[in-house]
Structures are given as structure tokens and as C-alpha cells.
Amino acid sequence: MRPADASTTAEKVLAFLLRGAPAARRDKIYAFLQLTRMDRPIGALLLLWPTWWALWLAAKDFPPMGPLVIFTLGVFAMRSAGCAINDYADRKLDPQVARTAGRPIASGRITPKEALVAFAALLVFSFVLVLFTNTLTILLSFAGAGLAALYPFTKRYTNLPQVVLGAAFGWSIPMAFAAVTNNVPPVAWLLFIANILWSVIYDTEYAMVDREEDLKAGAKSTAILFADADLVIIGVLMGTFLLAMLLVGTRSALGWPYWAALAVAAGLFGYQQWIMRDRARDACLTAFRHNNWVGLALWVGIVVALAL
């Protein structure tokens, strides 16, 4: 079964990589790859960009190769772990939502126990990576693991699960500063707050796709909380995020390339508002995916500004 939000390009790549796998195990391996969202890399990219923002800002140049490799691998491992525990938590909810009914647990191709084993294995791998950093980063990693495990369950008790997601996705920011400088300065926490704002923006866009079905299933989200004021509130959050990133730039003494990138990000946000104006499902999903370009633009601005 194919999840409704899967990437066709990613699916083709995975099929190519699995062509040599034993036929009897190919479907099971592919189901685990779907469980960890390897067929939907956009989530990993949305986690990668803030991590790279932090690494470059912490190093004030190209970061040391060790932390760069560790955190890049860690991004994909922790995102995959988060997806495994998310599908475990949503195993009764996902079959009721068209977009998620094809997920491996919901469709019966992966058992809940297998998902928990995958989650644990990915956490162990991520922790092994962190052991190659320093004590402060290791201590911070425990909070990051807790946030990753907590997020999937918040949608049952609060209308603000996207805020917890932002904290979980953004915890790599203080960890990156700690790994590079053995310190977490105020600008790191400012960047962390900015990332929470950005996460609420793009995950609300994502939740707007499933809003009607989530209401029937009893799930909670900012898309439900914001109701018909969703686009206005998203716009306010976009402006606040840009302001926070402006403050990050001034405190990091970044030059004109960063300000140009910030202007590009503002234009990209304007485009998202335009395509979502009728709240069509496909348009909201496109806007969500479009945030990859926001993250990329800001990273390029940081890299070029620091290089000059």
C-alpha cells in the first residue's frame, strides 16, 4: 500500500536500491523504510536545515567535519525514530484518515511491537553518535530523546502538538552549539524559538490537509484550534519567525547575503499564503513541502554571509 503523501521520486530511489534484495523480504524491508519515512524525505530536510543553521552559526564558518557528519546522520536517525513512535501512537487513528491509512502499521504490514523495536534501535544508534561529542551535548541529548517520544501522544491532550514538534525538531540547535563550542549562547535559544515558530507554520499547513478527518477521529492540532482564522494566524507566525531570524542575523553579525536570503524567505511565505488561499488539500500539502526552500534559502544566506 502506498501512503497518500509519499514522494514519487523517493519511492523510485528506494525501489532501485532494493532491486537486489531477496524477493521474499523486499516487501518487509520496504515497509520498514515507509515506517521511517524514507519515502518522504521532506520531514528530514525540515529538521536538517535548522541543524545546519546552528552548526554554521556556532562555528562562524564551515563547521568541523566531526560534528557535521554526526549531526547530519543524527537528523535522519532521530527523524526516523520519531516517525516510528508516531505511527505506533497513531496506530488506531491512522486507519481513519485517508492520507495515513496506507502507513505500515495502519495497513498491517508492520506490527506495533516491530515499530517499537525500530524506534529503540534508532535511538540507540543516535545515542552512539552523540557519544563522539562532549559531555554537555550528551546531557542535552536525553531531553531531545524525551521530546521525540512525547510528541506523538500530545495530539490527544492538547491542541498545540505542533509546538512540541517544534521543540523536538529544534533541540538539535542547542546540541549543535554545545558540540561545536561546548556552550549554548543566547543566540542558540533565539534560533531555537524561531524554529518552533517555523515548525508551527509548516505543520499547521500539513494538519490542514487532514483537518476534517482529524475532527471526526478526535485528534487535536493547531489547524483545528485556529479554525477559519488559520491563514491569518499562520501569517502572523510567519512575520514573527522572520523577525526572530532577523534578530539572529543581527546578533551573529551576518552581512547582506543573509538579509537577501531573509527577503527570499519572506517571498516564499507570501507564495504559500497565495496558494493556500482556498484551503484546498493539495495546495496545503504543497505549501508544507515548499518550506524546504525556506530552510535552504536561509542556510545559503548564512553560509555565504559567513564566507565573506
PDB file of C-alpha atoms in Angstrom:
ATOM      1  CA  MET A   1       0.000   0.000   0.000  1.00  0.00           C
ATOM      2  CA  ARG A   2       1.187   3.498  -0.848  1.00  0.00           C
ATOM      3  CA  PRO A   3       0.762   6.327   1.694  1.00  0.00           C
ATOM      4  CA  ALA A   4      -1.062   9.242   0.089  1.00  0.00           C
ATOM      5  CA  ASP A   5       1.705  11.759   0.862  1.00  0.00           C
ATOM      6  CA  ALA A   6       4.640   9.666  -0.384  1.00  0.00           C
ATOM      7  CA  SER A   7       7.216  11.175  -2.758  1.00  0.00           C
ATOM      8  CA  THR A   8       7.268   9.516  -6.178  1.00  0.00           C
ATOM      9  CA  THR A   9      10.953  10.356  -6.638  1.00  0.00           C
ATOM     10  CA  ALA A  10      11.914   8.897  -3.256  1.00  0.00           C
ATOM     11  CA  GLU A  11       9.891   5.761  -3.989  1.00  0.00           C
ATOM     12  CA  LYS A  12      11.759   5.235  -7.248  1.00  0.00           C
ATOM     13  CA  VAL A  13      15.109   5.630  -5.481  1.00  0.00           C
ATOM     14  CA  LEU A  14      14.139   3.114  -2.805  1.00  0.00           C
ATOM     15  CA  ALA A  15      12.880   0.645  -5.415  1.00  0.00           C
ATOM     16  CA  PHE A  16      16.221   0.963  -7.249  1.00  0.00           C
ATOM     17  CA  LEU A  17      18.203   0.370  -4.050  1.00  0.00           C
ATOM     18  CA  LEU A  18      16.096  -2.661  -3.126  1.00  0.00           C
ATOM     19  CA  ARG A  19      16.226  -4.338  -6.515  1.00  0.00           C
ATOM     20  CA  GLY A  20      18.911  -6.759  -5.303  1.00  0.00           C
ATOM     21  CA  ALA A  21      17.182  -7.669  -2.037  1.00  0.00           C
ATOM     22  CA  PRO A  22      15.655 -11.173  -1.700  1.00  0.00           C
ATOM     23  CA  ALA A  23      12.137 -11.119  -3.118  1.00  0.00           C
ATOM     24  CA  ALA A  24      10.726 -12.772  -0.010  1.00  0.00           C
ATOM     25  CA  ARG A  25      11.992  -9.953   2.221  1.00  0.00           C
ATOM     26  CA  ARG A  26      11.699  -6.987  -0.125  1.00  0.00           C
ATOM     27  CA  ASP A  27       8.169  -6.041   0.901  1.00  0.00           C
ATOM     28  CA  LYS A  28       9.021  -6.194   4.608  1.00  0.00           C
ATOM     29  CA  ILE A  29      12.151  -4.088   4.159  1.00  0.00           C
ATOM     30  CA  TYR A  30      10.157  -1.568   2.149  1.00  0.00           C
ATOM     31  CA  ALA A  31       7.502  -1.438   4.864  1.00  0.00           C
ATOM     32  CA  PHE A  32      10.182  -0.534   7.436  1.00  0.00           C
ATOM     33  CA  LEU A  33      11.510   2.158   5.078  1.00  0.00           C
ATOM     34  CA  GLN A  34       7.981   3.555   4.862  1.00  0.00           C
ATOM     35  CA  LEU A  35       7.627   3.386   8.647  1.00  0.00           C
ATOM     36  CA  THR A  36      10.746   5.553   8.991  1.00  0.00           C
ATOM     37  CA  ARG A  37       9.535   7.874   6.197  1.00  0.00           C
ATOM     38  CA  MET A  38      12.374   7.192   3.788  1.00  0.00           C
ATOM     39  CA  ASP A  39       9.751   7.544   1.070  1.00  0.00           C
ATOM     40  CA  ARG A  40       9.002  11.059   2.355  1.00  0.00           C
ATOM     41  CA  PRO A  41      12.347  12.850   2.891  1.00  0.00           C
ATOM     42  CA  ILE A  42      10.789  16.311   3.307  1.00  0.00           C
ATOM     43  CA  GLY A  43      10.486  15.867   7.087  1.00  0.00           C
ATOM     44  CA  ALA A  44      14.175  15.063   7.419  1.00  0.00           C
ATOM     45  CA  LEU A  45      15.067  18.132   5.358  1.00  0.00           C
ATOM     46  CA  LEU A  46      12.923  20.362   7.573  1.00  0.00           C
ATOM     47  CA  LEU A  47      14.921  19.027  10.520  1.00  0.00           C
ATOM     48  CA  LEU A  48      18.244  19.247   8.695  1.00  0.00           C
ATOM     49  CA  TRP A  49      18.140  22.944   7.775  1.00  0.00           C
ATOM     50  CA  PRO A  50      17.870  24.316  11.361  1.00  0.00           C
ATOM     51  CA  THR A  51      20.602  21.896  12.424  1.00  0.00           C
ATOM     52  CA  TRP A  52      22.882  23.216   9.699  1.00  0.00           C
ATOM     53  CA  TRP A  53      21.941  26.828  10.529  1.00  0.00           C
ATOM     54  CA  ALA A  54      23.113  26.138  14.082  1.00  0.00           C
ATOM     55  CA  LEU A  55      26.327  24.348  13.088  1.00  0.00           C
ATOM     56  CA  TRP A  56      27.428  27.162  10.774  1.00  0.00           C
ATOM     57  CA  LEU A  57      26.478  29.906  13.238  1.00  0.00           C
ATOM     58  CA  ALA A  58      28.218  28.113  16.102  1.00  0.00           C
ATOM     59  CA  ALA A  59      31.422  27.653  14.087  1.00  0.00           C
ATOM     60  CA  LYS A  60      31.135  31.118  12.472  1.00  0.00           C
ATOM     61  CA  ASP A  61      32.379  29.362   9.333  1.00  0.00           C
ATOM     62  CA  PHE A  62      32.342  25.850   7.870  1.00  0.00           C
ATOM     63  CA  PRO A  63      31.790  23.604  10.925  1.00  0.00           C
ATOM     64  CA  PRO A  64      34.242  20.898  11.980  1.00  0.00           C
ATOM     65  CA  MET A  65      33.755  17.721   9.956  1.00  0.00           C
ATOM     66  CA  GLY A  66      33.081  15.564  13.021  1.00  0.00           C
ATOM     67  CA  PRO A  67      30.001  17.430  14.306  1.00  0.00           C
ATOM     68  CA  LEU A  68      28.772  17.958  10.733  1.00  0.00           C
ATOM     69  CA  VAL A  69      28.751  14.218  10.000  1.00  0.00           C
ATOM     70  CA  ILE A  70      27.399  13.276  13.442  1.00  0.00           C
ATOM     71  CA  PHE A  71      24.514  15.743  13.340  1.00  0.00           C
ATOM     72  CA  THR A  72      23.625  15.061   9.709  1.00  0.00           C
ATOM     73  CA  LEU A  73      23.379  11.320  10.390  1.00  0.00           C
ATOM     74  CA  GLY A  74      21.607  12.070  13.659  1.00  0.00           C
ATOM     75  CA  VAL A  75      18.972  14.151  11.892  1.00  0.00           C
ATOM     76  CA  PHE A  76      17.911  11.235   9.712  1.00  0.00           C
ATOM     77  CA  ALA A  77      18.128   8.710  12.560  1.00  0.00           C
ATOM     78  CA  MET A  78      16.109  10.800  15.024  1.00  0.00           C
ATOM     79  CA  ARG A  79      13.545  11.777  12.442  1.00  0.00           C
ATOM     80  CA  SER A  80      13.090   8.106  11.572  1.00  0.00           C
ATOM     81  CA  ALA A  81      12.809   7.209  15.256  1.00  0.00           C
ATOM     82  CA  GLY A  82      10.188   9.925  15.718  1.00  0.00           C
ATOM     83  CA  CYS A  83       8.179   8.592  12.791  1.00  0.00           C
ATOM     84  CA  ALA A  84       8.273   5.034  14.159  1.00  0.00           C
ATOM     85  CA  ILE A  85       6.947   6.089  17.576  1.00  0.00           C
ATOM     86  CA  ASN A  86       4.445   8.446  15.909  1.00  0.00           C
ATOM     87  CA  ASP A  87       2.925   5.605  13.885  1.00  0.00           C
ATOM     88  CA  TYR A  88       2.856   3.422  16.998  1.00  0.00           C
ATOM     89  CA  ALA A  89       0.970   6.137  18.883  1.00  0.00           C
ATOM     90  CA  ASP A  90      -1.398   6.697  15.931  1.00  0.00           C
ATOM     91  CA  ARG A  91      -1.988   3.008  15.161  1.00  0.00           C
ATOM     92  CA  LYS A  92      -5.719   3.352  15.903  1.00  0.00           C
ATOM     93  CA  LEU A  93      -6.100   6.833  14.441  1.00  0.00           C
ATOM     94  CA  ASP A  94      -4.275   6.377  11.110  1.00  0.00           C
ATOM     95  CA  PRO A  95      -6.773   3.878   9.602  1.00  0.00           C
ATOM     96  CA  GLN A  96      -9.496   6.531   9.973  1.00  0.00           C
ATOM     97  CA  VAL A  97      -7.614   9.158   7.900  1.00  0.00           C
ATOM     98  CA  ALA A  98      -7.308   8.745   4.136  1.00  0.00           C
ATOM     99  CA  ARG A  99      -3.784  10.195   3.926  1.00  0.00           C
ATOM    100  CA  THR A 100      -2.411   7.868   6.610  1.00  0.00           C
ATOM    101  CA  ALA A 101      -4.434   4.699   6.076  1.00  0.00           C
ATOM    102  CA  GLY A 102      -1.655   3.252   3.921  1.00  0.00           C
ATOM    103  CA  ARG A 103       1.038   3.575   6.599  1.00  0.00           C
ATOM    104  CA  PRO A 104       2.711   0.280   7.538  1.00  0.00           C
ATOM    105  CA  ILE A 105       1.124  -0.244  10.977  1.00  0.00           C
ATOM    106  CA  ALA A 106      -2.296   1.011   9.886  1.00  0.00           C
ATOM    107  CA  SER A 107      -2.282  -1.380   6.912  1.00  0.00           C
ATOM    108  CA  GLY A 108      -0.967  -4.324   8.955  1.00  0.00           C
ATOM    109  CA  ARG A 109       2.410  -4.684   7.243  1.00  0.00           C
ATOM    110  CA  ILE A 110       4.354  -3.787  10.412  1.00  0.00           C
ATOM    111  CA  THR A 111       3.273  -4.820  13.900  1.00  0.00           C
ATOM    112  CA  PRO A 112       3.251  -2.313  16.793  1.00  0.00           C
ATOM    113  CA  LYS A 113       5.968  -4.366  18.503  1.00  0.00           C
ATOM    114  CA  GLU A 114       8.185  -4.163  15.409  1.00  0.00           C
ATOM    115  CA  ALA A 115       7.713  -0.401  15.337  1.00  0.00           C
ATOM    116  CA  LEU A 116       8.824  -0.119  18.971  1.00  0.00           C
ATOM    117  CA  VAL A 117      11.907  -2.221  18.215  1.00  0.00           C
ATOM    118  CA  ALA A 118      12.744   0.057  15.268  1.00  0.00           C
ATOM    119  CA  PHE A 119      12.281   3.122  17.487  1.00  0.00           C
ATOM    120  CA  ALA A 120      14.599   1.708  20.163  1.00  0.00           C
ATOM    121  CA  ALA A 121      17.256   0.692  17.633  1.00  0.00           C
ATOM    122  CA  LEU A 122      17.287   4.148  16.050  1.00  0.00           C
ATOM    123  CA  LEU A 123      17.527   5.809  19.469  1.00  0.00           C
ATOM    124  CA  VAL A 124      20.500   3.622  20.365  1.00  0.00           C
ATOM    125  CA  PHE A 125      22.204   4.458  17.057  1.00  0.00           C
ATOM    126  CA  SER A 126      21.613   8.179  17.634  1.00  0.00           C
ATOM    127  CA  PHE A 127      22.981   7.968  21.171  1.00  0.00           C
ATOM    128  CA  VAL A 128      26.112   6.200  19.934  1.00  0.00           C
ATOM    129  CA  LEU A 129      26.650   9.119  17.544  1.00  0.00           C
ATOM    130  CA  VAL A 130      26.295  11.609  20.399  1.00  0.00           C
ATOM    131  CA  LEU A 131      28.938   9.746  22.426  1.00  0.00           C
ATOM    132  CA  PHE A 132      31.515  11.077  19.960  1.00  0.00           C
ATOM    133  CA  THR A 133      30.787  14.675  21.055  1.00  0.00           C
ATOM    134  CA  ASN A 134      31.188  16.143  24.565  1.00  0.00           C
ATOM    135  CA  THR A 135      29.526  15.861  27.959  1.00  0.00           C
ATOM    136  CA  LEU A 136      27.218  18.862  27.553  1.00  0.00           C
ATOM    137  CA  THR A 137      25.905  17.563  24.207  1.00  0.00           C
ATOM    138  CA  ILE A 138      25.358  14.084  25.685  1.00  0.00           C
ATOM    139  CA  LEU A 139      23.359  15.536  28.582  1.00  0.00           C
ATOM    140  CA  LEU A 140      21.238  17.615  26.209  1.00  0.00           C
ATOM    141  CA  SER A 141      20.532  14.535  24.083  1.00  0.00           C
ATOM    142  CA  PHE A 142      18.399  12.979  26.839  1.00  0.00           C
ATOM    143  CA  ALA A 143      15.953  15.896  26.662  1.00  0.00           C
ATOM    144  CA  GLY A 144      15.876  15.564  22.870  1.00  0.00           C
ATOM    145  CA  ALA A 145      15.001  11.866  23.088  1.00  0.00           C
ATOM    146  CA  GLY A 146      12.246  12.673  25.594  1.00  0.00           C
ATOM    147  CA  LEU A 147      10.714  15.301  23.312  1.00  0.00           C
ATOM    148  CA  ALA A 148      10.809  12.918  20.335  1.00  0.00           C
ATOM    149  CA  ALA A 149       8.972  10.255  22.342  1.00  0.00           C
ATOM    150  CA  LEU A 150       6.471  12.728  23.843  1.00  0.00           C
ATOM    151  CA  TYR A 151       5.300  14.498  20.674  1.00  0.00           C
ATOM    152  CA  PRO A 152       3.101  11.751  19.120  1.00  0.00           C
ATOM    153  CA  PHE A 153       0.988  11.487  22.271  1.00  0.00           C
ATOM    154  CA  THR A 154       0.366  15.241  22.679  1.00  0.00           C
ATOM    155  CA  LYS A 155      -2.233  15.382  19.893  1.00  0.00           C
ATOM    156  CA  ARG A 156      -4.630  13.556  22.227  1.00  0.00           C
ATOM    157  CA  TYR A 157      -4.355  16.035  25.087  1.00  0.00           C
ATOM    158  CA  THR A 158      -3.543  19.444  23.591  1.00  0.00           C
ATOM    159  CA  ASN A 159      -4.394  21.493  20.535  1.00  0.00           C
ATOM    160  CA  LEU A 160      -0.752  22.555  20.333  1.00  0.00           C
ATOM    161  CA  PRO A 161       1.150  19.368  19.390  1.00  0.00           C
ATOM    162  CA  GLN A 162       2.931  21.413  16.708  1.00  0.00           C
ATOM    163  CA  VAL A 163       4.691  23.393  19.455  1.00  0.00           C
ATOM    164  CA  VAL A 164       6.050  20.174  20.964  1.00  0.00           C
ATOM    165  CA  LEU A 165       7.075  19.065  17.466  1.00  0.00           C
ATOM    166  CA  GLY A 166       8.956  22.343  17.033  1.00  0.00           C
ATOM    167  CA  ALA A 167      10.795  21.808  20.301  1.00  0.00           C
ATOM    168  CA  ALA A 168      11.655  18.225  19.329  1.00  0.00           C
ATOM    169  CA  PHE A 169      12.792  19.226  15.821  1.00  0.00           C
ATOM    170  CA  GLY A 170      14.695  22.240  17.172  1.00  0.00           C
ATOM    171  CA  TRP A 171      16.512  20.522  20.036  1.00  0.00           C
ATOM    172  CA  SER A 172      19.360  19.810  17.632  1.00  0.00           C
ATOM    173  CA  ILE A 173      20.084  23.575  17.726  1.00  0.00           C
ATOM    174  CA  PRO A 174      21.358  23.846  21.334  1.00  0.00           C
ATOM    175  CA  MET A 175      23.021  20.448  20.874  1.00  0.00           C
ATOM    176  CA  ALA A 176      24.867  21.683  17.781  1.00  0.00           C
ATOM    177  CA  PHE A 177      26.134  24.775  19.583  1.00  0.00           C
ATOM    178  CA  ALA A 178      27.183  22.606  22.524  1.00  0.00           C
ATOM    179  CA  ALA A 179      29.042  20.189  20.253  1.00  0.00           C
ATOM    180  CA  VAL A 180      30.957  22.959  18.447  1.00  0.00           C
ATOM    181  CA  THR A 181      31.578  25.452  21.273  1.00  0.00           C
ATOM    182  CA  ASN A 182      30.851  23.448  24.465  1.00  0.00           C
ATOM    183  CA  ASN A 183      28.404  26.232  25.295  1.00  0.00           C
ATOM    184  CA  VAL A 184      24.811  27.230  24.469  1.00  0.00           C
ATOM    185  CA  PRO A 185      24.770  31.026  23.997  1.00  0.00           C
ATOM    186  CA  PRO A 186      21.613  33.193  23.948  1.00  0.00           C
ATOM    187  CA  VAL A 187      21.564  33.280  20.123  1.00  0.00           C
ATOM    188  CA  ALA A 188      21.156  29.494  20.133  1.00  0.00           C
ATOM    189  CA  TRP A 189      17.984  29.766  22.213  1.00  0.00           C
ATOM    190  CA  LEU A 190      16.723  32.584  19.976  1.00  0.00           C
ATOM    191  CA  LEU A 191      17.252  30.315  16.974  1.00  0.00           C
ATOM    192  CA  PHE A 192      15.502  27.512  18.866  1.00  0.00           C
ATOM    193  CA  ILE A 193      12.446  29.715  19.458  1.00  0.00           C
ATOM    194  CA  ALA A 194      12.458  30.774  15.805  1.00  0.00           C
ATOM    195  CA  ASN A 195      12.451  27.138  14.776  1.00  0.00           C
ATOM    196  CA  ILE A 196       9.447  26.416  16.995  1.00  0.00           C
ATOM    197  CA  LEU A 197       7.581  29.211  15.199  1.00  0.00           C
ATOM    198  CA  TRP A 198       8.575  27.808  11.813  1.00  0.00           C
ATOM    199  CA  SER A 199       7.542  24.287  12.823  1.00  0.00           C
ATOM    200  CA  VAL A 200       4.100  25.521  13.889  1.00  0.00           C
ATOM    201  CA  ILE A 201       3.782  27.226  10.498  1.00  0.00           C
ATOM    202  CA  TYR A 202       4.588  24.240   8.315  1.00  0.00           C
ATOM    203  CA  ASP A 203       2.975  21.584  10.498  1.00  0.00           C
ATOM    204  CA  THR A 204      -0.240  23.592  10.690  1.00  0.00           C
ATOM    205  CA  GLU A 205      -0.219  23.679   6.886  1.00  0.00           C
ATOM    206  CA  TYR A 206       0.273  19.905   6.974  1.00  0.00           C
ATOM    207  CA  ALA A 207      -2.522  19.427   9.531  1.00  0.00           C
ATOM    208  CA  MET A 208      -4.918  21.483   7.390  1.00  0.00           C
ATOM    209  CA  VAL A 209      -4.862  18.597   4.906  1.00  0.00           C
ATOM    210  CA  ASP A 210      -6.458  16.246   7.456  1.00  0.00           C
ATOM    211  CA  ARG A 211      -8.499  18.732   9.485  1.00  0.00           C
ATOM    212  CA  GLU A 212     -11.972  17.320   8.746  1.00  0.00           C
ATOM    213  CA  GLU A 213     -10.933  13.709   9.332  1.00  0.00           C
ATOM    214  CA  ASP A 214      -8.995  14.618  12.493  1.00  0.00           C
ATOM    215  CA  LEU A 215     -12.115  16.281  13.888  1.00  0.00           C
ATOM    216  CA  LYS A 216     -14.128  13.096  13.325  1.00  0.00           C
ATOM    217  CA  ALA A 217     -11.353  10.913  14.798  1.00  0.00           C
ATOM    218  CA  GLY A 218     -10.930  13.127  17.874  1.00  0.00           C
ATOM    219  CA  ALA A 219      -7.336  14.193  17.175  1.00  0.00           C
ATOM    220  CA  LYS A 220      -6.149  17.683  18.065  1.00  0.00           C
ATOM    221  CA  SER A 221      -3.976  20.154  16.132  1.00  0.00           C
ATOM    222  CA  THR A 222      -3.322  23.851  15.612  1.00  0.00           C
ATOM    223  CA  ALA A 223      -5.235  23.592  12.318  1.00  0.00           C
ATOM    224  CA  ILE A 224      -8.334  22.682  14.349  1.00  0.00           C
ATOM    225  CA  LEU A 225      -7.578  25.271  17.034  1.00  0.00           C
ATOM    226  CA  PHE A 226      -7.074  28.107  14.530  1.00  0.00           C
ATOM    227  CA  ALA A 227     -10.232  27.142  12.557  1.00  0.00           C
ATOM    228  CA  ASP A 228     -11.188  29.765   9.941  1.00  0.00           C
ATOM    229  CA  ALA A 229      -8.535  32.163  11.284  1.00  0.00           C
ATOM    230  CA  ASP A 230      -5.820  29.713  10.194  1.00  0.00           C
ATOM    231  CA  LEU A 231      -4.342  31.733   7.325  1.00  0.00           C
ATOM    232  CA  VAL A 232      -4.286  34.949   9.349  1.00  0.00           C
ATOM    233  CA  ILE A 233      -2.588  33.275  12.321  1.00  0.00           C
ATOM    234  CA  ILE A 234      -0.110  31.493  10.046  1.00  0.00           C
ATOM    235  CA  GLY A 235       0.672  34.894   8.514  1.00  0.00           C
ATOM    236  CA  VAL A 236       1.323  36.380  11.969  1.00  0.00           C
ATOM    237  CA  LEU A 237       3.575  33.428  12.799  1.00  0.00           C
ATOM    238  CA  MET A 238       5.441  33.906   9.530  1.00  0.00           C
ATOM    239  CA  GLY A 239       6.098  37.551  10.369  1.00  0.00           C
ATOM    240  CA  THR A 240       7.203  36.668  13.902  1.00  0.00           C
ATOM    241  CA  PHE A 241       9.536  33.962  12.591  1.00  0.00           C
ATOM    242  CA  LEU A 242      11.121  36.398  10.136  1.00  0.00           C
ATOM    243  CA  LEU A 243      11.581  38.922  12.954  1.00  0.00           C
ATOM    244  CA  ALA A 244      13.232  36.265  15.135  1.00  0.00           C
ATOM    245  CA  MET A 245      15.559  35.291  12.282  1.00  0.00           C
ATOM    246  CA  LEU A 246      16.359  38.976  11.726  1.00  0.00           C
ATOM    247  CA  LEU A 247      17.446  39.172  15.375  1.00  0.00           C
ATOM    248  CA  VAL A 248      19.548  36.024  14.891  1.00  0.00           C
ATOM    249  CA  GLY A 249      21.258  37.734  11.964  1.00  0.00           C
ATOM    250  CA  THR A 250      21.998  40.957  13.830  1.00  0.00           C
ATOM    251  CA  ARG A 251      23.359  39.128  16.874  1.00  0.00           C
ATOM    252  CA  SER A 252      25.522  36.940  14.653  1.00  0.00           C
ATOM    253  CA  ALA A 253      26.776  39.984  12.692  1.00  0.00           C
ATOM    254  CA  LEU A 254      25.748  38.465   9.367  1.00  0.00           C
ATOM    255  CA  GLY A 255      26.158  40.509   6.205  1.00  0.00           C
ATOM    256  CA  TRP A 256      23.997  41.332   3.199  1.00  0.00           C
ATOM    257  CA  PRO A 257      23.702  37.788   1.766  1.00  0.00           C
ATOM    258  CA  TYR A 258      21.753  36.762   4.838  1.00  0.00           C
ATOM    259  CA  TRP A 259      19.411  39.742   4.531  1.00  0.00           C
ATOM    260  CA  ALA A 260      18.829  38.834   0.890  1.00  0.00           C
ATOM    261  CA  ALA A 261      18.029  35.269   1.960  1.00  0.00           C
ATOM    262  CA  LEU A 262      15.596  36.586   4.567  1.00  0.00           C
ATOM    263  CA  ALA A 263      13.842  38.585   1.830  1.00  0.00           C
ATOM    264  CA  VAL A 264      13.635  35.431  -0.299  1.00  0.00           C
ATOM    265  CA  ALA A 265      12.110  33.571   2.665  1.00  0.00           C
ATOM    266  CA  ALA A 266       9.506  36.329   3.037  1.00  0.00           C
ATOM    267  CA  GLY A 267       8.642  35.987  -0.648  1.00  0.00           C
ATOM    268  CA  LEU A 268       8.322  32.209  -0.293  1.00  0.00           C
ATOM    269  CA  PHE A 269       5.966  32.673   2.642  1.00  0.00           C
ATOM    270  CA  GLY A 270       3.883  35.047   0.533  1.00  0.00           C
ATOM    271  CA  TYR A 271       3.654  32.385  -2.168  1.00  0.00           C
ATOM    272  CA  GLN A 272       2.478  29.828   0.381  1.00  0.00           C
ATOM    273  CA  GLN A 273      -0.291  32.139   1.533  1.00  0.00           C
ATOM    274  CA  TRP A 274      -1.363  32.681  -2.062  1.00  0.00           C
ATOM    275  CA  ILE A 275      -1.637  29.011  -2.989  1.00  0.00           C
ATOM    276  CA  MET A 276      -3.478  28.178   0.270  1.00  0.00           C
ATOM    277  CA  ARG A 277      -5.999  30.974  -0.120  1.00  0.00           C
ATOM    278  CA  ASP A 278      -8.846  28.499  -0.837  1.00  0.00           C
ATOM    279  CA  ARG A 279      -7.555  25.949   1.711  1.00  0.00           C
ATOM    280  CA  ALA A 280      -7.549  23.157  -0.873  1.00  0.00           C
ATOM    281  CA  ARG A 281      -5.931  19.992   0.472  1.00  0.00           C
ATOM    282  CA  ASP A 282      -3.371  19.609  -2.304  1.00  0.00           C
ATOM    283  CA  ALA A 283      -2.437  23.286  -2.004  1.00  0.00           C
ATOM    284  CA  CYS A 284      -1.877  22.981   1.758  1.00  0.00           C
ATOM    285  CA  LEU A 285       0.329  19.917   1.235  1.00  0.00           C
ATOM    286  CA  THR A 286       2.275  21.790  -1.457  1.00  0.00           C
ATOM    287  CA  ALA A 287       2.740  24.761   0.893  1.00  0.00           C
ATOM    288  CA  PHE A 288       4.026  22.429   3.603  1.00  0.00           C
ATOM    289  CA  ARG A 289       6.591  20.894   1.242  1.00  0.00           C
ATOM    290  CA  HIS A 290       7.521  24.355  -0.018  1.00  0.00           C
ATOM    291  CA  ASN A 291       9.091  25.128   3.375  1.00  0.00           C
ATOM    292  CA  ASN A 292      12.088  23.088   2.279  1.00  0.00           C
ATOM    293  CA  TRP A 293      13.041  26.044   0.074  1.00  0.00           C
ATOM    294  CA  VAL A 294      12.662  28.443   3.023  1.00  0.00           C
ATOM    295  CA  GLY A 295      15.136  26.403   5.043  1.00  0.00           C
ATOM    296  CA  LEU A 296      17.533  26.071   2.124  1.00  0.00           C
ATOM    297  CA  ALA A 297      17.433  29.803   1.324  1.00  0.00           C
ATOM    298  CA  LEU A 298      18.256  30.762   4.911  1.00  0.00           C
ATOM    299  CA  TRP A 299      21.089  28.213   5.108  1.00  0.00           C
ATOM    300  CA  VAL A 300      22.615  29.506   1.879  1.00  0.00           C
ATOM    301  CA  GLY A 301      22.352  33.071   3.228  1.00  0.00           C
ATOM    302  CA  ILE A 302      24.129  32.081   6.445  1.00  0.00           C
ATOM    303  CA  VAL A 303      26.879  30.176   4.609  1.00  0.00           C
ATOM    304  CA  VAL A 304      27.611  32.964   2.116  1.00  0.00           C
ATOM    305  CA  ALA A 305      27.430  35.709   4.759  1.00  0.00           C
ATOM    306  CA  LEU A 306      29.931  33.870   6.954  1.00  0.00           C
ATOM    307  CA  ALA A 307      32.224  33.164   4.000  1.00  0.00           C
ATOM    308  CA  LEU A 308      32.552  36.842   3.020  1.00  0.00           C
TER     309      LEU A 308
END
